mmCIF file of C-alpha atoms in Angstrom:
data_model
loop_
_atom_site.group_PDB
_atom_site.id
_atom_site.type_symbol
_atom_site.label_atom_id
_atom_site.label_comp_id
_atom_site.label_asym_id
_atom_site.label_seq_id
_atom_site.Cartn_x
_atom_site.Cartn_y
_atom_site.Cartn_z
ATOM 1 C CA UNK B 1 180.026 162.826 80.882
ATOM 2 C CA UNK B 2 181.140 166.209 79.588
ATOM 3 C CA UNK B 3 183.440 164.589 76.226
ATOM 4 C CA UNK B 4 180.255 161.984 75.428
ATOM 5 C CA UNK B 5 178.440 165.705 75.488
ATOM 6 C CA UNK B 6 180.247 167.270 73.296
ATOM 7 C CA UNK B 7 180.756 164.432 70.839
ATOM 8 C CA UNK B 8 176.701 164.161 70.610
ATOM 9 C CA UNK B 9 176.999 167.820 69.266
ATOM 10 C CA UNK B 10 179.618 167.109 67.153
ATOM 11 C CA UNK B 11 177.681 164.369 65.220
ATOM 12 C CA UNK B 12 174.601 167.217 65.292
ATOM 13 C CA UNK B 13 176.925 169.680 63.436
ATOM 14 C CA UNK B 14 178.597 166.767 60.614
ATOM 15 C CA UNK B 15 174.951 165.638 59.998
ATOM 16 C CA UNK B 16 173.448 169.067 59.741
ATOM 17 C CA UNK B 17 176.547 170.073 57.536
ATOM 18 C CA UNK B 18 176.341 167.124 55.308
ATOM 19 C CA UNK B 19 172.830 167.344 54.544
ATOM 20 C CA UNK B 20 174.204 170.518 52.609
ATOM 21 C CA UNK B 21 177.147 169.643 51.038
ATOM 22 C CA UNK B 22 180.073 166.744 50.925
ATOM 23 C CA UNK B 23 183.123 168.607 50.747
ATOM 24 C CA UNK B 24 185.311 165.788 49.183
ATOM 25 C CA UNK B 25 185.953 164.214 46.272
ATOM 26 C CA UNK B 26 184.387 160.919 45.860
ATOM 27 C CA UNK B 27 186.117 158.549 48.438
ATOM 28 C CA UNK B 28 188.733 160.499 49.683
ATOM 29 C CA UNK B 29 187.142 161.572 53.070
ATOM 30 C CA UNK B 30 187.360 164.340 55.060
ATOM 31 C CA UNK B 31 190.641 165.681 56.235
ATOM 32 C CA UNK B 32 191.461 165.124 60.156
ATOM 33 C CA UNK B 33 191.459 169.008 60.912
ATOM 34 C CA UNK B 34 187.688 169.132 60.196
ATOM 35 C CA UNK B 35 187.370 166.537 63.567
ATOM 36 C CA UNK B 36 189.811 168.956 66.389
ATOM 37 C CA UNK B 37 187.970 172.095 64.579
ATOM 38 C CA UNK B 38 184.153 170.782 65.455
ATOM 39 C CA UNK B 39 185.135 169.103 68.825
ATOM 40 C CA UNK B 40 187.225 172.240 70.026
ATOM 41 C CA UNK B 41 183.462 173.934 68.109
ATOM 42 C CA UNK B 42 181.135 172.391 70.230
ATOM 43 C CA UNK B 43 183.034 172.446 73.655
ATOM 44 C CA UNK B 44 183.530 176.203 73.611
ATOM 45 C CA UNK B 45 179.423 176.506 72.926
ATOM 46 C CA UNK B 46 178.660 173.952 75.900
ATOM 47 C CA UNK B 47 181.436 175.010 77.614
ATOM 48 C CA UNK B 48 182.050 178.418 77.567
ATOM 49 C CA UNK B 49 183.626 180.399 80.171
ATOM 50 C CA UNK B 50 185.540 183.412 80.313
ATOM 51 C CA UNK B 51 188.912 181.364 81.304
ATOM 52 C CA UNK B 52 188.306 178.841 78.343
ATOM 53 C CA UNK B 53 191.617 178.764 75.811
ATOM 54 C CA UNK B 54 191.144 176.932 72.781
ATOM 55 C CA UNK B 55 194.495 176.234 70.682
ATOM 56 C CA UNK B 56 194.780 174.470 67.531
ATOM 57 C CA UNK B 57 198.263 172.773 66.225
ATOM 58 C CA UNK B 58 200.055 173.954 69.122
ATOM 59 C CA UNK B 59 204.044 174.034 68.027
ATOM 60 C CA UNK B 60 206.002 171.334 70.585
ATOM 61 C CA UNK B 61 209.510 172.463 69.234
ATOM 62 C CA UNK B 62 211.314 174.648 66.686
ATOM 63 C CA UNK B 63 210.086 171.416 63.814
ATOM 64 C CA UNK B 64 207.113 171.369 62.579
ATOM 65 C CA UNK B 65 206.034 168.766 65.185
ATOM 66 C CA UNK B 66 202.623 169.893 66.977
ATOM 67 C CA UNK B 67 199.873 168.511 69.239
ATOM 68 C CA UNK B 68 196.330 168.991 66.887
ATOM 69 C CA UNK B 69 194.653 170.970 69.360
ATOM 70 C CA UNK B 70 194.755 172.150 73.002
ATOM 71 C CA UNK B 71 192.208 172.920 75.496
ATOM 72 C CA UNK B 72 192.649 174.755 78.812
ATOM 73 C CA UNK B 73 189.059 174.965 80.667
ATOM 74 C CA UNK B 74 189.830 176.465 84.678
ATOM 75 C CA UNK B 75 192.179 173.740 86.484
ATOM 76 C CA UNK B 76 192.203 170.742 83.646
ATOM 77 C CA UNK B 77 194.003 170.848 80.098
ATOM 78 C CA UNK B 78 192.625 167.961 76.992
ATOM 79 C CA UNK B 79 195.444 167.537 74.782
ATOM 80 C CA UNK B 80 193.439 166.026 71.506
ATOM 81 C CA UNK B 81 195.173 164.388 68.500
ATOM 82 C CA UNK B 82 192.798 163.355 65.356
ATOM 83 C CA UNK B 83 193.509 160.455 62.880
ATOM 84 C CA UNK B 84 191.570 158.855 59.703
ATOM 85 C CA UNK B 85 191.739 155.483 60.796
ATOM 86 C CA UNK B 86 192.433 154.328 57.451
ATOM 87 C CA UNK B 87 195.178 151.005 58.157
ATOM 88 C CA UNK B 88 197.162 149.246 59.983
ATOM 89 C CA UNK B 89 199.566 152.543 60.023
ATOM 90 C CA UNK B 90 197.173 155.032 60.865
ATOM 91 C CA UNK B 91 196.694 152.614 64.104
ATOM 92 C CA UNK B 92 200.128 152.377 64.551
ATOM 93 C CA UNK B 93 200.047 156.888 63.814
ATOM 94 C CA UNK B 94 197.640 157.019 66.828
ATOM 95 C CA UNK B 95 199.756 154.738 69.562
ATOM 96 C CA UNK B 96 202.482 157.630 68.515
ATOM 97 C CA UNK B 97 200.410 159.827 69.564
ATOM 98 C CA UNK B 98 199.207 158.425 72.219
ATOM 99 C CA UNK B 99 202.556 158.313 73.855
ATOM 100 C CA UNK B 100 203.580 161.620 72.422
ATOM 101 C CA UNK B 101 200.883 163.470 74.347
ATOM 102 C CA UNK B 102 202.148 161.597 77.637
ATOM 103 C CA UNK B 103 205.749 162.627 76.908
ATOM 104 C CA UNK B 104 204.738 166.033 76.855
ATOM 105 C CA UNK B 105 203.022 166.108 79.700
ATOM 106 C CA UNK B 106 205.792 164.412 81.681
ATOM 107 C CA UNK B 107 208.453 166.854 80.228
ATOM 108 C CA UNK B 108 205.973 169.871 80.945
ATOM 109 C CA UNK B 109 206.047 168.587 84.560
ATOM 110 C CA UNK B 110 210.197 168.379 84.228
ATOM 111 C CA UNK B 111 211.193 171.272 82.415
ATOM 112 C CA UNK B 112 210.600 175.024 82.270
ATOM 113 C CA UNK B 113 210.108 174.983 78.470
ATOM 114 C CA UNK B 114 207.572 172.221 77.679
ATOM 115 C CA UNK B 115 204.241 173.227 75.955
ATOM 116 C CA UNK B 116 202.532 173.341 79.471
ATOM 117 C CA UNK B 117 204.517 175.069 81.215
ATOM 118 C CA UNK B 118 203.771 177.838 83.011
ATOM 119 C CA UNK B 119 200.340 176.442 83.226
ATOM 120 C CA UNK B 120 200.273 176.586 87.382
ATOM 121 C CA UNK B 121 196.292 175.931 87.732
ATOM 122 C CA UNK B 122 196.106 173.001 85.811
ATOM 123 C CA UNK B 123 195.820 169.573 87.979
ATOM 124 C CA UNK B 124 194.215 167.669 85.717
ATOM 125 C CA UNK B 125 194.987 166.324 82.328
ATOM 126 C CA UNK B 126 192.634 164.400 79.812
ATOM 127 C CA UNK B 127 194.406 163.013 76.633
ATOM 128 C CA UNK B 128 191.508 162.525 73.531
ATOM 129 C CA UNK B 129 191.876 160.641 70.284
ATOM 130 C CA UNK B 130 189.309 161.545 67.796
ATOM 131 C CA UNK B 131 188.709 159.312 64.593
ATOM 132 C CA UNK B 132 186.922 159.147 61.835
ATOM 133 C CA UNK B 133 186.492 155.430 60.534
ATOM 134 C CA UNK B 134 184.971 154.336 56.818
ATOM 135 C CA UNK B 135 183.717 151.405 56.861
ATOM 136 C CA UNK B 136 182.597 149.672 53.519
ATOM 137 C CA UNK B 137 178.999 148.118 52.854
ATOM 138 C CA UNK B 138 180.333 145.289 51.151
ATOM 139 C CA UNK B 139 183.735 144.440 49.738
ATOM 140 C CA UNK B 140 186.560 145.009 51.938
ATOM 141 C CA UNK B 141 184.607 145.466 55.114
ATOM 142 C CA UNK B 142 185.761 142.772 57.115
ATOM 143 C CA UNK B 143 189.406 144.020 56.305
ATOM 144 C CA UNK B 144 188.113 147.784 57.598
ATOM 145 C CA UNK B 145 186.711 145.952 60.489
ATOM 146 C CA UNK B 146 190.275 144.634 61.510
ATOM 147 C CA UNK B 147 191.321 148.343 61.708
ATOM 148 C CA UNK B 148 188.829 149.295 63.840
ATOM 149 C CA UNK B 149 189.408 145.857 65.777
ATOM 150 C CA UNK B 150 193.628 146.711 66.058
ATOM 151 C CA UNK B 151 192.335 150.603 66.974
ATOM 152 C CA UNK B 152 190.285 149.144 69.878
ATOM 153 C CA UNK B 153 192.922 147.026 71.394
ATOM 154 C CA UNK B 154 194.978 149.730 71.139
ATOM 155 C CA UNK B 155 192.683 151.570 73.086
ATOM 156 C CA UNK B 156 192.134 148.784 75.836
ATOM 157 C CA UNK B 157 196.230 148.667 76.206
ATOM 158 C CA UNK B 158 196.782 152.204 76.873
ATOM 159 C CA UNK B 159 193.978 152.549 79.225
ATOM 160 C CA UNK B 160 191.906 154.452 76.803
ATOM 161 C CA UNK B 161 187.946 154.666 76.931
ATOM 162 C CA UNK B 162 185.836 154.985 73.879
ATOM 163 C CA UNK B 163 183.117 157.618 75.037
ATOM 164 C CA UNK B 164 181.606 157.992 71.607
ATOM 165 C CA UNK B 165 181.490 155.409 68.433
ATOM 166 C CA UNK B 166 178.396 156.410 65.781
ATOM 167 C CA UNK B 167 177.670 156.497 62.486
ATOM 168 C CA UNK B 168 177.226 159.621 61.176
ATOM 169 C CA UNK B 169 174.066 159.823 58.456
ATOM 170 C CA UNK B 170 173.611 163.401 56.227
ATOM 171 C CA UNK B 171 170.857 165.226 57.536
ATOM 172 C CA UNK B 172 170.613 162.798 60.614
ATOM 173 C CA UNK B 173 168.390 160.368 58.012
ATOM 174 C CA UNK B 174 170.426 159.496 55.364
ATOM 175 C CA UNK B 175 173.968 157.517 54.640
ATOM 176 C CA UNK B 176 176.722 160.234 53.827
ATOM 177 C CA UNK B 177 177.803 157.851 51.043
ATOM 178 C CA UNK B 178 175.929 154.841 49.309
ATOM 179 C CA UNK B 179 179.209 152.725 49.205
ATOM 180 C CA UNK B 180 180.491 153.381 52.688
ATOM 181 C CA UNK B 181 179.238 153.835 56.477
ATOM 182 C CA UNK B 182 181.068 156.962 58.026
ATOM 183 C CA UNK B 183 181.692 156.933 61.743
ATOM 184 C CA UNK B 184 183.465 159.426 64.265
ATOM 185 C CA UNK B 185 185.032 157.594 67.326
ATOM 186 C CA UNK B 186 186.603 159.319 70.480
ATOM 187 C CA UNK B 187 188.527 157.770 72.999
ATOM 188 C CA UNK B 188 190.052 159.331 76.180
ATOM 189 C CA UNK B 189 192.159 158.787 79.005
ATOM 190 C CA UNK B 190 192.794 161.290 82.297
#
């Protein structure tokens, strides 16, 4: 599967990077941009063709309201949106985006104006939620876990497959942090 693909590489590129630096500040993470940036990465190096269009925080009206990232590869667009899934309202973040993607697809289809529009080869539309997840050793892991648990369901009730769900380790050998497990998830739905 071409997304499971390009998630594999993904994980490649955080463990390679993390082996040489953490670029945060103790437990504050890594923000969400750093997720669209390698996945739209990778794709374009498995993926490339000279018809490939890779957009990031693509503008959906005249507010500051955007879709994270936007990929256009010969007859089939990916509209991706990336979360920390952090709580119950970063779950709750994600099923708005989730339906936000959808609207715009349906209003591309209806109107002259909508962010796909003008778009006449593409048939085919994949909608990707990419999510980083950090899950504690010890205390407060079964609380974490419930996240993840809410995210799932989530998943399952808008007809969304997870393709990809690891833990990422620096350097490919190693924990990123002692305290926590860090994980990138992707789910998708065409």
């Amino acid at each position: 599967m071409k997304i499971k693909e390009v998630m594999n590489h993904v994980k490649r590129s955080y463990e390679r990077n993390l082996a040489n630096t953490y670029p945060s500040w103790g437990h504050l993470g890594f923000v969400e941009r750093n997720q669209t940036f390698n996945f739209c990465s990778q794709y374009e190096k498995l993926f490339n063709n000279p018809s490939l269009s890779i957009w990031q925080e693509v503008n959906l009206n005249k507010t500051r309201e955007h879709l994270d990232s936007l990929i256009i590869d010969g007859d089939t667009a990916y509209l991706i949106e990336a979360k920390r899934l952090q709580n119950e309202k970063s779950v709750e973040a994600i099923k708005n985006d989730m339906e936000r993607m959808e609207e715009i697809v349906q209003n591309s289809a209806e109107s002259e104006t909508g962010v796909l529009c003008g778009l006449k080869q593409v048939k085919k539309v994949v909608y990707i939620v990419l999510a980083d997840f950090w899950l504690p050793r010890q205390k407060s892991r079964a609380k974490k876990l419930a996240h993840r648990e809410s995210f799932d369901k989530l998943c399952q009730e808008k007809h969304y497959k997870t393709v990809f769900s690891e833990e990422i380790l620096a350097g490919g050998t190693s924990p990123v942090s002692g305290a926590e497990e860090y994980h990138l998830i992707c789910a998708m739905k065409f």
